[in-house]
């Protein structure tokens, strides 16, 4: 990989070296295992004295290509690719804690991340405390001698609350905490947590990275030191990504920058337009001046992202009516697709939370989450107008 090139160039040109067939596009290495020229070479490779690929649970050329490109984009030293975003999130915590350890997390985390913190890690004696994403001055009160990790997500799903990454970086350095960021919503194109001191970044590559709603995938990217522990955990617990999915996502990274530019442009246009429509109380989008953290958004993100949320005056009934009226936009829980997707979080992705828990992360009954696709903005507007 040419370190002097821009990240987007490295995401295109950082592909595997060509085989003897001199193919132009890197091939898919759909193989579970690899062979050795001799018993001696096999022994040396297993001992780590000889470079070589052993088995696809450990590594695989198609997977390695994805990791190298993602490291270039996130400015990280090493990585591991997993079967889904959640296996990456789980490994980011499970690999780094021991019984009795404590985790600080910002309250607005992804639903399954919340389940890991509240239902799964406590089984092994790992506890957690939620802190408010927008109140960094209060975070220190929650730190205990056994606190090890600071886990955060910005912008959050679906509340679009932001965490000040430079404050978080300072906070983690002061208290000696490992700083972990789920960078799924922003993608490295909009923000690079490593530039703010993040030690480990996780991704659901299922979302904007694939960008076309085809495959699941996850990424763990970090310093060489942290990734040594994370890689050990992953190699032996087996959340490895399929080489096929890695190959698909690696190709998708070649267009991430132009796709994100288009998603963000359309999302900003639609956010402004939605604010002028009747029947909508509030529109949330980090790059709208009405967003409470607009100044922070423009400071730490290069654009507002592809997710817009809005609250309908008519509450849940109006939200359901909108979802039932559209003919082009799709009802789905996924996000980060070429196709515009509408979700009603209160009755789907966040229905397991109590109304109070939902309110604490900004999910009202009338809230609709829109993942803005790449269709013409006027077609999205015409479709939304059927139900507004
Ligand atoms: C979707 C999502 C995940 C989980 O990713 P999967 O690929 O579905 O396992 C984690 N974090 C965020 C912010 C997400 O949006």
Coordinates of C-alpha atoms and ligand atoms in Angstrom, one line a residue:
X1 CA 0.0 0.0 0.0
X2 CA 1.3 3.4 -1.0
X3 CA 1.3 5.5 2.2
X4 CA 1.7 8.7 0.3
X5 CA -1.6 8.3 -1.5
X6 CA -4.9 9.8 -0.3
X7 CA -7.1 7.3 1.6
X8 CA -9.7 7.1 -1.2
X9 CA -6.9 6.3 -3.7
X10 CA -5.6 3.6 -1.3
X11 CA -9.1 2.1 -1.1
X12 CA -9.0 1.7 -4.9
X13 CA -5.4 0.8 -5.5
X14 CA -4.6 -1.0 -2.3
X15 CA -5.8 -4.3 -3.7
X16 CA -4.0 -7.7 -3.6
X17 CA -1.1 -8.1 -5.9
X18 CA -2.1 -9.8 -9.2
X19 CA -1.7 -13.5 -9.6
X20 CA 0.1 -15.1 -12.6
X21 CA -3.0 -14.5 -14.6
X22 CA -2.5 -10.7 -14.4
X23 CA -6.2 -10.0 -13.5
X24 CA -7.2 -6.4 -13.1
X25 CA -9.7 -6.8 -10.3
X26 CA -8.6 -8.8 -7.3
X27 CA -10.1 -12.3 -7.4
X28 CA -12.1 -14.0 -4.6
X29 CA -10.2 -16.5 -2.5
X30 CA -13.1 -18.7 -1.6
X31 CA -11.1 -21.4 0.3
X32 CA -11.2 -22.5 3.9
X33 CA -7.5 -23.5 4.1
X34 CA -4.1 -23.1 2.4
X35 CA -1.3 -25.5 1.6
X36 CA 2.4 -25.7 2.3
X37 CA 5.3 -26.7 0.1
X38 CA 6.9 -28.9 2.9
X39 CA 6.5 -30.1 6.4
X40 CA 9.3 -27.7 7.5
X41 CA 7.5 -24.7 5.9
X42 CA 4.3 -25.7 7.6
X43 CA 6.0 -26.0 11.0
X44 CA 7.7 -22.6 10.5
X45 CA 4.5 -20.9 9.4
X46 CA 2.7 -22.3 12.5
X47 CA 5.5 -21.1 14.7
X48 CA 5.1 -17.6 13.2
X49 CA 8.7 -17.6 11.7
X50 CA 7.5 -17.8 8.1
X51 CA 4.9 -15.5 6.5
X52 CA 2.0 -17.6 5.3
X53 CA -1.8 -18.1 5.4
X54 CA -2.9 -21.1 7.3
X55 CA -6.7 -21.1 7.6
X56 CA -9.5 -18.7 6.8
X57 CA -10.7 -18.5 10.5
X58 CA -7.3 -16.7 11.0
X59 CA -6.9 -14.9 7.8
X60 CA -7.5 -15.1 4.0
X61 CA -6.2 -12.9 1.1
X62 CA -9.7 -11.5 0.3
X63 CA -10.2 -10.6 4.0
X64 CA -6.7 -9.2 4.3
X65 CA -7.4 -6.9 1.4
X66 CA -10.5 -5.6 3.1
X67 CA -8.6 -5.0 6.3
X68 CA -5.7 -3.2 4.6
X69 CA -8.1 -0.8 2.8
X70 CA -10.1 -0.2 6.0
X71 CA -6.9 0.5 8.0
X72 CA -5.9 3.0 5.3
X73 CA -9.3 4.8 5.5
X74 CA -9.4 4.8 9.4
X75 CA -5.7 5.6 9.8
X76 CA -5.2 2.5 12.0
X77 CA -2.4 0.0 12.1
X78 CA -4.1 -3.4 12.2
X79 CA -7.5 -5.0 11.9
X80 CA -9.7 -8.1 12.0
X81 CA -12.8 -8.6 9.9
X82 CA -15.9 -10.3 11.4
X83 CA -19.1 -11.8 10.2
X84 CA -21.2 -8.9 11.4
X85 CA -21.0 -5.6 13.0
X86 CA -22.2 -7.1 16.3
X87 CA -19.4 -9.7 16.4
X88 CA -17.0 -6.8 16.1
X89 CA -18.7 -4.8 18.8
X90 CA -18.8 -7.9 21.1
X91 CA -15.1 -8.7 20.5
X92 CA -14.1 -5.1 21.0
X93 CA -15.3 -5.5 24.6
X94 CA -14.9 -9.2 25.4
X95 CA -11.3 -9.3 24.2
X96 CA -10.2 -6.5 26.5
X97 CA -12.0 -7.1 29.8
X98 CA -11.7 -9.5 32.7
X99 CA -14.0 -10.5 35.5
X100 CA -14.7 -7.6 37.8
X101 CA -13.9 -4.9 35.2
X102 CA -16.2 -2.0 34.5
X103 CA -17.1 -0.3 31.2
X104 CA -18.3 3.3 30.7
X105 CA -20.6 3.7 27.7
X106 CA -22.5 6.7 26.3
X107 CA -26.2 6.0 26.7
X108 CA -27.3 6.2 23.1
X109 CA -25.7 2.9 21.8
X110 CA -27.0 0.5 19.2
X111 CA -29.7 -1.8 20.5
X112 CA -27.7 -5.0 20.4
X113 CA -24.7 -3.2 22.0
X114 CA -27.2 -2.3 24.8
X115 CA -28.1 -6.0 25.2
X116 CA -24.4 -7.0 25.4
X117 CA -23.8 -4.5 28.2
X118 CA -27.0 -5.2 30.1
X119 CA -27.6 -9.0 29.5
X120 CA -24.4 -10.7 28.3
X121 CA -21.2 -9.2 29.9
X122 CA -22.8 -9.1 33.4
X123 CA -22.9 -13.0 33.3
X124 CA -19.1 -12.9 33.5
X125 CA -19.0 -10.2 36.2
X126 CA -18.3 -7.3 33.9
X127 CA -20.4 -4.2 34.8
X128 CA -21.2 -1.0 33.1
X129 CA -22.4 2.6 33.6
X130 CA -24.1 4.8 31.1
X131 CA -23.0 8.4 30.8
X132 CA -24.8 11.1 28.8
X133 CA -23.2 11.6 25.4
X134 CA -23.5 15.4 25.5
X135 CA -22.3 15.9 29.1
X136 CA -18.6 15.1 29.1
X137 CA -18.0 17.3 32.2
X138 CA -20.0 14.7 34.2
X139 CA -18.2 11.5 32.8
X140 CA -15.4 11.6 35.4
X141 CA -17.9 11.0 38.3
X142 CA -18.7 7.5 36.8
X143 CA -15.1 6.4 36.6
X144 CA -14.1 3.6 39.1
X145 CA -10.7 2.1 39.8
X146 CA -11.9 -1.0 37.8
X147 CA -13.1 1.0 34.8
X148 CA -11.2 -0.2 31.7
X149 CA -13.1 0.9 28.5
X150 CA -15.0 3.9 27.2
X151 CA -17.4 2.8 24.6
X152 CA -19.2 5.3 22.4
X153 CA -21.0 5.8 19.1
X154 CA -21.4 9.1 17.2
X155 CA -23.7 10.0 15.7
X156 CA -26.0 7.7 17.6
X157 CA -28.7 5.5 16.1
X158 CA -31.4 6.7 15.7
X159 CA -31.2 9.8 18.0
X160 CA -28.4 11.4 16.0
X161 CA -26.8 12.5 19.3
X162 CA -23.1 13.4 18.9
X163 CA -20.2 12.7 21.3
X164 CA -17.3 15.2 21.2
X165 CA -14.5 12.9 20.1
X166 CA -11.7 15.3 21.1
X167 CA -13.2 15.6 24.7
X168 CA -13.6 11.9 24.8
X169 CA -10.0 11.3 23.7
X170 CA -8.7 13.7 26.4
X171 CA -11.0 12.0 29.0
X172 CA -9.7 8.5 28.1
X173 CA -6.1 9.6 28.3
X174 CA -6.6 11.3 31.7
X175 CA -8.2 8.2 33.2
X176 CA -6.2 5.6 31.3
X177 CA -9.2 4.1 29.6
X178 CA -9.2 2.3 26.2
X179 CA -11.2 4.5 23.8
X180 CA -13.6 2.5 21.5
X181 CA -15.8 4.1 18.9
X182 CA -18.5 2.5 16.8
X183 CA -18.0 4.6 13.6
X184 CA -20.7 2.9 11.6
X185 CA -22.9 6.0 11.0
X186 CA -20.2 8.4 10.0
X187 CA -17.9 6.1 8.1
X188 CA -14.2 7.0 7.9
X189 CA -15.1 9.3 5.1
X190 CA -16.9 11.8 7.5
X191 CA -14.8 11.3 10.6
X192 CA -11.7 9.4 11.7
X193 CA -11.8 8.6 15.4
X194 CA -8.1 7.7 15.4
X195 CA -7.4 11.4 14.8
X196 CA -9.0 12.1 18.2
X197 CA -7.1 9.4 20.0
X198 CA -9.4 6.4 19.6
X199 CA -7.7 3.1 20.3
X200 CA -10.2 0.9 18.6
X201 CA -12.8 1.5 15.9
X202 CA -15.6 -0.9 15.1
X203 CA -17.8 -1.0 12.1
X204 CA -20.9 -2.6 10.9
X205 CA -19.7 -3.0 7.3
X206 CA -23.2 -4.2 6.5
X207 CA -24.3 -0.5 6.3
X208 CA -22.6 2.2 4.3
X209 CA -19.5 0.3 3.6
X210 CA -21.3 -2.4 1.6
X211 CA -23.8 0.3 0.8
X212 CA -26.0 -1.9 -1.4
X213 CA -27.8 -4.0 1.2
X214 CA -26.2 -7.3 0.1
X215 CA -23.9 -8.8 2.8
X216 CA -23.2 -8.7 6.5
X217 CA -19.8 -7.8 7.8
X218 CA -17.9 -6.1 10.7
X219 CA -14.5 -4.6 11.3
X220 CA -12.2 -4.1 14.2
X221 CA -9.4 -1.6 13.6
X222 CA -6.9 -0.3 16.0
X223 CA -3.3 0.1 17.2
X224 CA -1.0 -2.9 16.7
X225 CA -0.9 -3.4 20.4
X226 CA -4.6 -3.6 21.0
X227 CA -5.3 -5.6 17.9
X228 CA -2.9 -8.3 19.1
X229 CA -5.3 -9.0 22.0
X230 CA -8.4 -8.6 19.8
X231 CA -6.9 -10.8 17.1
X232 CA -6.1 -13.6 19.6
X233 CA -9.7 -13.5 20.9
X234 CA -11.2 -13.6 17.4
X235 CA -8.9 -16.2 15.9
X236 CA -9.8 -18.6 18.7
X237 CA -13.5 -17.8 19.1
X238 CA -14.2 -17.8 15.4
X239 CA -16.3 -14.7 14.3
X240 CA -14.4 -14.6 11.0
X241 CA -16.1 -13.0 8.0
X242 CA -16.8 -15.1 4.9
X243 CA -14.1 -14.4 2.2
X244 CA -17.0 -13.8 -0.2
X245 CA -18.5 -11.1 2.0
X246 CA -15.1 -9.6 2.5
X247 CA -14.5 -9.5 -1.3
X248 CA -17.9 -7.8 -1.8
X249 CA -17.2 -5.1 0.9
X250 CA -13.7 -4.6 -0.3
X251 CA -15.0 -3.7 -3.8
X252 CA -17.5 -1.4 -2.2
X253 CA -14.9 0.6 -0.4
X254 CA -13.6 1.7 -3.8
X255 CA -16.7 3.9 -4.2
X256 CA -17.4 4.7 -0.5
X257 CA -16.2 8.3 -0.8
X258 CA -18.4 9.2 -3.8
X259 CA -21.4 7.3 -2.4
X260 CA -21.1 9.1 0.9
X261 CA -20.8 12.5 -0.8
X262 CA -24.1 11.8 -2.7
X263 CA -25.9 10.3 0.4
X264 CA -24.9 13.4 2.5
X265 CA -25.9 15.9 -0.2
X266 CA -29.4 14.3 -0.6
X267 CA -29.8 13.9 3.1
X268 CA -29.1 17.6 3.7
X269 CA -31.5 18.7 0.9
X270 CA -34.2 16.4 2.3
X271 CA -33.7 17.5 5.9
X272 CA -34.2 21.2 4.9
X273 CA -37.2 20.3 2.7
X274 CA -38.8 18.2 5.5
X275 CA -38.6 21.1 7.9
X276 CA -40.9 23.1 5.5
X277 CA -43.6 20.4 5.3
X278 CA -46.8 20.5 7.4
X279 CA -47.4 17.7 9.9
X280 CA -43.7 17.5 11.0
X281 CA -42.7 18.9 14.4
X282 CA -39.0 18.5 14.2
X283 CA -36.3 17.4 11.8
X284 CA -33.0 16.0 13.2
X285 CA -29.9 16.1 11.1
X286 CA -26.3 16.9 12.4
X287 CA -25.7 19.5 9.6
X288 CA -28.9 21.4 10.2
X289 CA -28.2 24.6 12.2
X290 CA -31.2 23.6 14.4
X291 CA -29.4 20.5 15.7
X292 CA -28.3 21.2 19.3
X293 CA -24.8 20.0 18.5
X294 CA -24.5 21.6 15.0
X295 CA -21.2 23.4 15.9
X296 CA -19.7 20.1 17.1
X297 CA -21.0 18.3 14.0
X298 CA -19.3 20.8 11.6
X299 CA -16.1 20.6 13.7
X300 CA -15.7 16.9 13.8
X301 CA -17.6 15.6 10.7
X302 CA -16.9 16.6 7.1
X303 CA -20.7 16.2 6.3
X304 CA -23.9 15.3 8.1
X305 CA -24.2 11.6 7.1
X306 CA -27.0 9.8 5.3
X307 CA -29.6 9.4 8.2
X308 CA -32.3 12.0 8.7
X309 CA -35.0 11.6 11.4
X310 CA -38.2 13.5 11.9
X311 CA -41.0 13.7 14.3
X312 CA -44.6 13.7 13.0
X313 CA -47.2 15.8 14.7
X314 CA -49.7 12.9 14.6
X315 CA -47.4 10.6 16.7
X316 CA -47.4 6.8 16.1
X317 CA -50.5 6.8 13.9
X318 CA -49.1 9.4 11.5
X319 CA -45.7 7.5 11.4
X320 CA -47.4 4.3 10.5
X321 CA -49.6 6.1 7.9
X322 CA -46.4 7.5 6.3
X323 CA -44.7 4.0 6.2
X324 CA -47.9 2.5 4.7
X325 CA -48.3 5.3 2.1
X326 CA -44.9 5.2 0.4
X327 CA -44.6 3.2 -2.8
X328 CA -40.9 3.6 -3.6
X329 CA -39.1 4.0 -0.2
X330 CA -38.8 0.7 1.6
X331 CA -39.9 -0.4 5.0
X332 CA -36.9 -2.2 6.4
X333 CA -34.7 -2.1 9.5
X334 CA -31.5 -1.9 7.5
X335 CA -29.7 1.4 6.7
X336 CA -26.9 2.6 4.5
X337 CA -28.3 1.3 1.2
X338 CA -28.7 2.8 -2.3
X339 CA -32.4 2.5 -1.6
X340 CA -34.1 5.0 0.7
X341 CA -35.4 3.1 3.8
X342 CA -38.0 4.2 6.4
X343 CA -38.1 2.8 9.9
X344 CA -40.4 3.5 12.9
X345 CA -38.0 2.8 15.8
X346 CA -40.6 3.0 18.6
X347 CA -42.5 -0.1 17.3
X348 CA -39.6 -2.0 15.8
X349 CA -35.9 -1.6 16.5
X350 CA -36.4 0.0 19.9
X351 CA -39.8 -1.6 20.9
X352 CA -38.1 -3.6 23.7
X353 CA -37.2 -0.4 25.5
X354 CA -39.7 1.2 27.9
X355 CA -41.2 4.5 26.8
X356 CA -39.0 6.3 29.4
X357 CA -35.9 4.5 28.0
X358 CA -36.8 5.5 24.5
X359 CA -37.4 9.1 25.6
X360 CA -34.0 9.3 27.1
X361 CA -32.4 8.6 23.8
X362 CA -34.8 10.8 21.8
X363 CA -37.1 8.2 20.3
X364 CA -40.6 9.6 20.5
X365 CA -43.7 7.8 19.2
X366 CA -43.9 9.9 16.0
X367 CA -40.2 9.5 15.1
X368 CA -39.3 8.2 11.7
X369 CA -35.8 7.3 10.7
X370 CA -34.9 7.7 7.0
X371 CA -31.8 6.2 5.5
X372 CA -31.4 8.4 2.5
X373 CA -30.5 6.4 -0.7
X374 CA -29.1 7.4 -4.0
X375 CA -32.4 7.9 -5.9
X376 CA -33.2 11.3 -7.3
X377 CA -34.1 13.6 -4.4
X378 CA -37.3 14.7 -6.3
X379 CA -38.5 11.1 -6.5
X380 CA -37.9 10.6 -2.7
X381 CA -39.9 13.9 -2.1
X382 CA -42.7 12.8 -4.3
X383 CA -42.9 9.5 -2.5
X384 CA -42.9 11.0 1.0
X385 CA -45.6 13.4 0.0
X386 CA -48.0 10.5 -0.5
X387 CA -47.9 10.0 3.2
X388 CA -47.3 13.4 4.7
Ligands
LIG1 C1 -26.2 -2.1 12.4 C2 -25.3 -1.6 13.5 C3 -24.6 -2.4 14.2 C4 -24.6 -3.9 14.1 O1 -24.2 -4.3 12.8 P1 -24.6 -5.7 12.2 O2 -23.8 -5.8 10.9 O3 -26.1 -5.7 11.9 O4 -24.3 -6.8 13.1 C5 -23.7 -1.9 15.2 N1 -23.7 -0.5 15.4 C6 -24.4 0.3 14.7 C7 -24.3 1.8 14.9 C8 -25.3 -0.2 13.7 O5 -26.0 0.7 13.0

